[in-house]
Short mmCIF file of C-alpha atoms and ligand atoms in Angstrom, two decimals:
data_model
loop_
_atom_site.label_atom_id
_atom_site.label_comp_id
_atom_site.label_asym_id
_atom_site.label_seq_id
_atom_site.Cartn_x
_atom_site.Cartn_y
_atom_site.Cartn_z
CA UNK A 611 -0.04 0.93 32.36
CA UNK A 612 -3.16 0.39 30.30
CA UNK A 613 -5.12 3.44 29.41
CA UNK A 614 -7.82 2.55 26.88
CA UNK A 615 -7.40 4.96 23.99
CA UNK A 616 -9.98 5.04 21.25
CA UNK A 617 -8.14 4.91 17.92
CA UNK A 618 -8.53 7.96 15.72
CA UNK A 619 -9.01 7.57 11.98
CA UNK A 620 -6.28 9.04 9.79
CA UNK A 621 -8.27 8.39 6.62
CA UNK A 622 -12.01 8.21 6.14
CA UNK A 623 -13.29 6.86 2.87
CA UNK A 624 -16.93 7.84 2.53
CA UNK A 625 -19.30 6.40 -0.05
CA UNK A 626 -16.74 6.38 -2.86
CA UNK A 627 -18.03 5.61 -6.30
CA UNK A 628 -15.75 5.56 -9.34
CA UNK A 629 -16.48 4.84 -12.96
CA UNK A 630 -14.10 4.37 -15.87
CA UNK A 631 -16.34 4.97 -18.85
CA UNK A 632 -19.43 2.90 -18.20
CA UNK A 633 -17.63 0.47 -15.94
CA UNK A 634 -18.35 1.00 -12.25
CA UNK A 635 -15.06 0.13 -10.54
CA UNK A 636 -16.05 1.17 -7.00
CA UNK A 637 -19.62 1.33 -5.75
CA UNK A 638 -20.32 3.26 -2.58
CA UNK A 639 -17.24 2.05 -0.69
CA UNK A 640 -16.74 3.29 2.88
CA UNK A 641 -14.13 2.44 5.50
CA UNK A 642 -11.64 4.03 7.88
CA UNK A 643 -7.93 3.64 8.40
CA UNK A 644 -6.92 4.20 12.02
CA UNK A 645 -3.75 5.81 13.39
CA UNK A 646 -0.85 3.35 13.45
CA UNK A 647 -2.80 0.51 11.93
CA UNK A 648 -1.83 -1.50 8.88
CA UNK A 649 -4.94 -2.19 6.83
CA UNK A 650 -4.89 -4.92 4.19
CA UNK A 651 -6.97 -4.55 1.04
CA UNK A 652 -7.31 -7.76 -0.91
CA UNK A 653 -9.24 -8.95 -3.93
CA UNK A 654 -8.75 -10.64 -7.26
CA UNK A 655 -7.26 -8.78 -10.22
CA UNK A 656 -9.29 -5.90 -11.61
CA UNK A 657 -11.45 -5.38 -8.52
CA UNK A 658 -10.35 -1.75 -8.12
CA UNK A 659 -7.62 -2.01 -5.49
CA UNK A 660 -5.11 0.24 -7.25
CA UNK A 661 -7.90 2.66 -8.14
CA UNK A 662 -8.87 2.85 -4.48
CA UNK A 663 -5.30 3.74 -3.45
CA UNK A 664 -5.11 6.38 -6.20
CA UNK A 665 -8.37 7.90 -4.93
CA UNK A 666 -7.00 8.00 -1.38
CA UNK A 667 -3.84 9.85 -2.42
CA UNK A 668 -5.64 12.14 -4.84
CA UNK A 669 -4.27 10.79 -8.13
CA UNK A 670 -7.84 9.99 -9.20
CA UNK A 671 -11.05 11.90 -8.54
CA UNK A 672 -14.17 10.03 -7.41
CA UNK A 673 -17.47 10.37 -9.25
CA UNK A 674 -19.14 10.67 -5.87
CA UNK A 675 -18.21 10.31 -2.23
CA UNK A 676 -15.12 11.69 -0.56
CA UNK A 677 -11.82 10.87 1.08
CA UNK A 678 -11.11 12.71 4.30
CA UNK A 679 -7.41 12.81 5.10
CA UNK A 680 -6.30 13.90 8.55
CA UNK A 681 -2.77 14.53 7.25
CA UNK A 682 -1.09 16.05 4.21
CA UNK A 683 1.85 13.69 4.52
CA UNK A 684 0.89 10.70 2.45
CA UNK A 685 3.22 8.41 0.53
CA UNK A 686 2.47 5.89 -2.19
CA UNK A 687 4.53 2.90 -3.29
CA UNK A 688 3.40 2.08 -6.81
CA UNK A 689 2.70 -1.33 -8.28
CA UNK A 690 6.07 -1.91 -10.03
CA UNK A 691 8.97 0.09 -8.65
CA UNK A 692 8.64 3.13 -10.94
CA UNK A 693 12.33 4.07 -10.57
CA UNK A 694 14.17 6.31 -13.01
CA UNK A 695 16.55 3.99 -14.84
CA UNK A 696 18.98 6.75 -15.74
CA UNK A 697 19.42 7.89 -12.14
CA UNK A 698 21.37 6.17 -9.41
CA UNK A 699 19.79 5.04 -6.14
CA UNK A 700 20.68 8.28 -4.36
CA UNK A 701 19.05 10.51 -6.99
CA UNK A 702 15.96 8.29 -7.18
CA UNK A 703 15.43 8.57 -3.43
CA UNK A 704 16.28 12.29 -3.32
CA UNK A 705 13.95 13.05 -6.24
CA UNK A 706 10.93 14.23 -4.19
CA UNK A 707 13.18 16.58 -2.20
CA UNK A 708 15.01 18.02 -5.20
CA UNK A 709 11.85 18.58 -7.20
CA UNK A 710 10.02 20.30 -4.41
CA UNK A 711 11.63 23.61 -3.62
CA UNK A 712 12.44 22.81 0.00
CA UNK A 713 14.71 24.74 2.26
CA UNK A 714 17.02 21.78 2.66
CA UNK A 715 20.71 22.17 1.92
CA UNK A 716 22.60 19.59 -0.13
CA UNK A 717 24.06 18.27 3.12
CA UNK A 718 20.63 17.88 4.71
CA UNK A 719 19.30 16.12 1.62
CA UNK A 720 22.26 13.73 1.74
CA UNK A 721 21.68 13.02 5.41
CA UNK A 722 17.98 12.27 4.82
CA UNK A 723 18.62 10.02 1.82
CA UNK A 724 21.30 8.00 3.61
CA UNK A 725 19.09 7.66 6.70
CA UNK A 726 16.19 6.28 4.64
CA UNK A 727 18.47 3.93 2.72
CA UNK A 728 19.72 2.59 6.05
CA UNK A 729 16.12 2.02 7.17
CA UNK A 730 15.41 -0.15 4.12
CA UNK A 731 18.71 -2.04 4.42
CA UNK A 732 20.43 -0.40 1.45
CA UNK A 733 23.25 1.50 3.16
CA UNK A 734 26.21 1.87 0.81
CA UNK A 735 24.15 1.21 -2.34
CA UNK A 736 23.53 4.84 -3.24
CA UNK A 737 25.72 4.87 -6.35
CA UNK A 738 24.18 1.82 -7.99
CA UNK A 739 21.77 2.17 -10.88
CA UNK A 740 18.38 0.40 -10.99
CA UNK A 741 19.58 -2.13 -13.57
CA UNK A 742 22.27 -3.24 -11.10
CA UNK A 743 19.66 -4.08 -8.44
CA UNK A 744 17.53 -7.17 -7.81
CA UNK A 745 13.75 -6.91 -7.81
CA UNK A 746 13.59 -6.84 -4.01
CA UNK A 747 16.23 -4.10 -3.82
CA UNK A 748 14.33 -1.99 -6.37
CA UNK A 749 11.20 -2.27 -4.23
CA UNK A 750 13.17 -1.09 -1.21
CA UNK A 751 14.56 1.89 -3.14
CA UNK A 752 10.92 2.70 -3.93
CA UNK A 753 10.12 2.48 -0.20
CA UNK A 754 13.01 4.82 0.65
CA UNK A 755 11.77 7.35 -1.93
CA UNK A 756 8.24 7.14 -0.55
CA UNK A 757 9.32 7.72 3.05
CA UNK A 758 11.79 10.50 2.25
CA UNK A 759 9.28 13.11 3.41
CA UNK A 760 8.28 11.18 6.55
CA UNK A 761 4.68 10.39 5.60
CA UNK A 762 2.08 9.72 8.28
CA UNK A 763 0.43 7.16 6.04
CA UNK A 764 2.00 4.91 3.42
CA UNK A 765 -0.01 3.25 0.66
CA UNK A 766 1.60 0.11 -0.76
CA UNK A 767 0.28 -1.28 -4.05
CA UNK A 768 1.27 -4.94 -4.44
CA UNK A 769 4.72 -4.46 -2.91
CA UNK A 770 5.68 -8.11 -3.38
CA UNK A 771 4.51 -8.65 -6.96
CA UNK A 772 7.15 -10.41 -9.04
CA UNK A 773 9.24 -11.40 -6.02
CA UNK A 774 10.00 -14.92 -4.81
CA UNK A 775 8.54 -16.04 -1.45
CA UNK A 776 11.74 -15.44 0.51
CA UNK A 777 12.30 -11.92 -0.82
CA UNK A 778 8.57 -11.26 -0.31
CA UNK A 779 9.05 -12.12 3.36
CA UNK A 780 11.97 -9.70 3.57
CA UNK A 781 9.81 -6.97 2.02
CA UNK A 782 6.98 -7.61 4.48
CA UNK A 783 9.46 -7.39 7.36
CA UNK A 784 10.57 -3.98 6.07
CA UNK A 785 6.96 -2.81 5.76
CA UNK A 786 6.34 -3.81 9.39
CA UNK A 787 9.61 -2.17 10.46
CA UNK A 788 8.78 1.10 8.68
CA UNK A 789 5.30 1.03 10.17
CA UNK A 790 6.87 0.76 13.60
CA UNK A 791 9.87 3.09 13.23
CA UNK A 792 8.06 5.88 11.38
CA UNK A 793 5.06 5.61 13.65
CA UNK A 794 2.98 5.59 10.48
CA UNK A 795 -0.25 4.03 9.30
CA UNK A 796 -0.24 1.84 6.22
CA UNK A 797 -2.66 0.54 3.64
CA UNK A 798 -1.35 -2.52 1.87
CA UNK A 799 -2.94 -3.91 -1.28
CA UNK A 800 -2.08 -7.50 -2.02
CA UNK A 801 -3.43 -10.81 -3.21
CA UNK A 802 -0.44 -12.72 -1.90
CA UNK A 803 -1.66 -15.23 0.72
CA UNK A 804 1.81 -15.59 2.25
CA UNK A 805 1.95 -11.84 2.81
CA UNK A 806 -1.50 -11.85 4.43
CA UNK A 807 -0.47 -14.78 6.63
CA UNK A 808 2.54 -12.87 7.95
CA UNK A 809 0.59 -9.76 8.88
CA UNK A 810 -1.85 -9.65 11.71
CA UNK A 811 -4.33 -6.92 10.88
CA UNK A 812 -7.75 -5.88 9.65
CA UNK A 813 -8.62 -7.00 6.12
CA UNK A 814 -11.04 -5.64 3.53
CA UNK A 815 -11.94 -7.90 0.62
CA UNK A 816 -13.08 -6.10 -2.53
CA UNK A 817 -15.31 -7.82 -5.03
CA UNK A 818 -17.79 -6.59 -7.60
CA UNK A 819 -16.92 -2.94 -6.82
CA UNK A 820 -17.86 -3.34 -3.16
CA UNK A 821 -16.47 -4.44 0.17
CA UNK A 822 -17.53 -8.08 0.07
CA UNK A 823 -16.06 -9.11 3.42
CA UNK A 824 -14.26 -7.51 6.35
CA UNK A 825 -12.42 -9.27 9.14
CA UNK A 826 -8.94 -10.00 10.45
CA UNK A 827 -6.14 -11.76 8.58
CA UNK A 828 -6.53 -14.71 10.97
CA UNK A 829 -10.25 -14.91 10.20
CA UNK A 830 -9.56 -14.85 6.48
CA UNK A 831 -7.90 -18.24 6.88
CA UNK A 832 -10.57 -19.72 9.13
CA UNK A 833 -13.90 -18.05 8.29
CA UNK A 834 -16.44 -20.29 6.61
CA UNK A 835 -17.63 -17.34 4.52
CA UNK A 836 -17.88 -18.48 0.87
CA UNK A 837 -15.78 -15.51 -0.34
CA UNK A 838 -12.92 -16.02 2.12
CA UNK A 839 -12.92 -19.73 1.34
CA UNK A 840 -12.68 -19.07 -2.40
CA UNK A 841 -9.98 -16.44 -1.89
CA UNK A 842 -7.70 -18.59 0.25
CA UNK A 843 -8.18 -21.59 -2.03
CA UNK A 844 -7.65 -19.43 -5.13
CA UNK A 845 -10.58 -21.27 -6.69
CA UNK A 846 -11.62 -20.21 -10.18
CA UNK A 847 -15.19 -21.28 -9.51
CA UNK A 848 -17.10 -19.96 -6.53
CA UNK A 849 -19.37 -17.09 -5.55
CA UNK A 850 -16.85 -14.58 -6.90
CA UNK A 851 -16.69 -14.66 -10.68
CA UNK A 852 -12.99 -14.43 -11.51
CA UNK A 853 -13.10 -15.09 -15.23
CA UNK A 854 -16.16 -13.98 -17.15
CA UNK A 855 -16.99 -16.75 -19.64
N1 LIG B 1309 -7.20 4.95 -15.92
C1 LIG B 1309 -8.07 3.98 -16.24
N2 LIG B 1309 -8.87 4.10 -17.33
C2 LIG B 1309 -9.77 3.15 -17.64
N3 LIG B 1309 -9.96 2.03 -16.94
C3 LIG B 1309 -9.21 1.85 -15.84
C4 LIG B 1309 -8.22 2.81 -15.43
N4 LIG B 1309 -7.63 2.38 -14.29
C5 LIG B 1309 -8.22 1.19 -14.01
N5 LIG B 1309 -9.16 0.88 -14.93
C6 LIG B 1309 -10.03 -0.32 -14.90
O1 LIG B 1309 -10.63 -0.39 -13.62
C7 LIG B 1309 -10.67 -1.72 -13.14
C8 LIG B 1309 -9.94 -1.81 -11.81
O2 LIG B 1309 -8.56 -1.56 -12.03
P1 LIG B 1309 -7.50 -1.57 -10.86
O3 LIG B 1309 -6.18 -1.35 -11.50
O4 LIG B 1309 -7.93 -0.65 -9.82
O5 LIG B 1309 -7.64 -3.09 -10.37
P2 LIG B 1309 -6.73 -3.90 -9.33
O6 LIG B 1309 -7.65 -4.50 -8.34
O7 LIG B 1309 -5.64 -3.04 -8.84
O8 LIG B 1309 -6.14 -5.07 -10.26
P3 LIG B 1309 -4.71 -5.83 -10.15
O9 LIG B 1309 -4.83 -6.80 -9.01
O10 LIG B 1309 -4.59 -6.53 -11.46
O11 LIG B 1309 -3.65 -4.79 -9.96
C9 LIG B 1309 -10.07 -2.58 -14.25
O12 LIG B 1309 -11.13 -3.10 -15.02
C10 LIG B 1309 -9.25 -1.61 -15.05
O13 LIG B 1309 -9.17 -2.01 -16.39
MG1 LIG B 1310 -3.62 -3.07 -9.02
#
């Protein structure tokens, strides 16, 4: 059974330009995210990756250009876990449901929270507080909170930052699992080469406020393009100026 189906975009980023003060962080950036795809956005620190995600989910306004979303159900996993320290895991995950006047009963909320905790491998942890969790567990609580409303697209900002390579692998496996089980699309911002290696997908490399290179994760490791070479070697000196001297 192979019916060729043209993928539909779920997000269209059109000619986005964003300034902070006089600094142009994004300059006429355009790309699409297709249904069910996981798109990687990479680039050195300060190249506007987090800003781009915030523009996609509406937390920032562009100076020009637009973001066309084909869904209202969008979830964001922030850089850092952004959990409420005074609340236990259950209340952290339930937070978006409790603070939006939904028609859900307490029983339905409980059912949803426990289901999402199971999906991220945290069944039975609902009474723990954030300070009782490891870094990787906190990230997964953040994932559960983000998916509580069954988003069609999930934006992940550096989901493995601060985690060791093994836990990072576990996190990537959960991202791929959620992608699959929720039938969602994802945009994943990272500069972690091990993460990129584990994911087979389209990649956008941001540099100097623009898309400097586009290809697949496999090509990133093989392409003789000077930018991809510098990125995979983590070289300070190269065509991309990392540290302004
Ligand atoms: N709210 C803001 N006000 C002013 N400047 C900002 C704001 N948010 C981001 N910037 C600046 O915009 C640039 C891009 O920031 P952004 O956080 O998007 O980069 P990034 O690629 O996510 O970096 P990192 O890899 O370190 O997370 C930086 O120079 C940053 O200082
Ligand atoms: Mg960032």
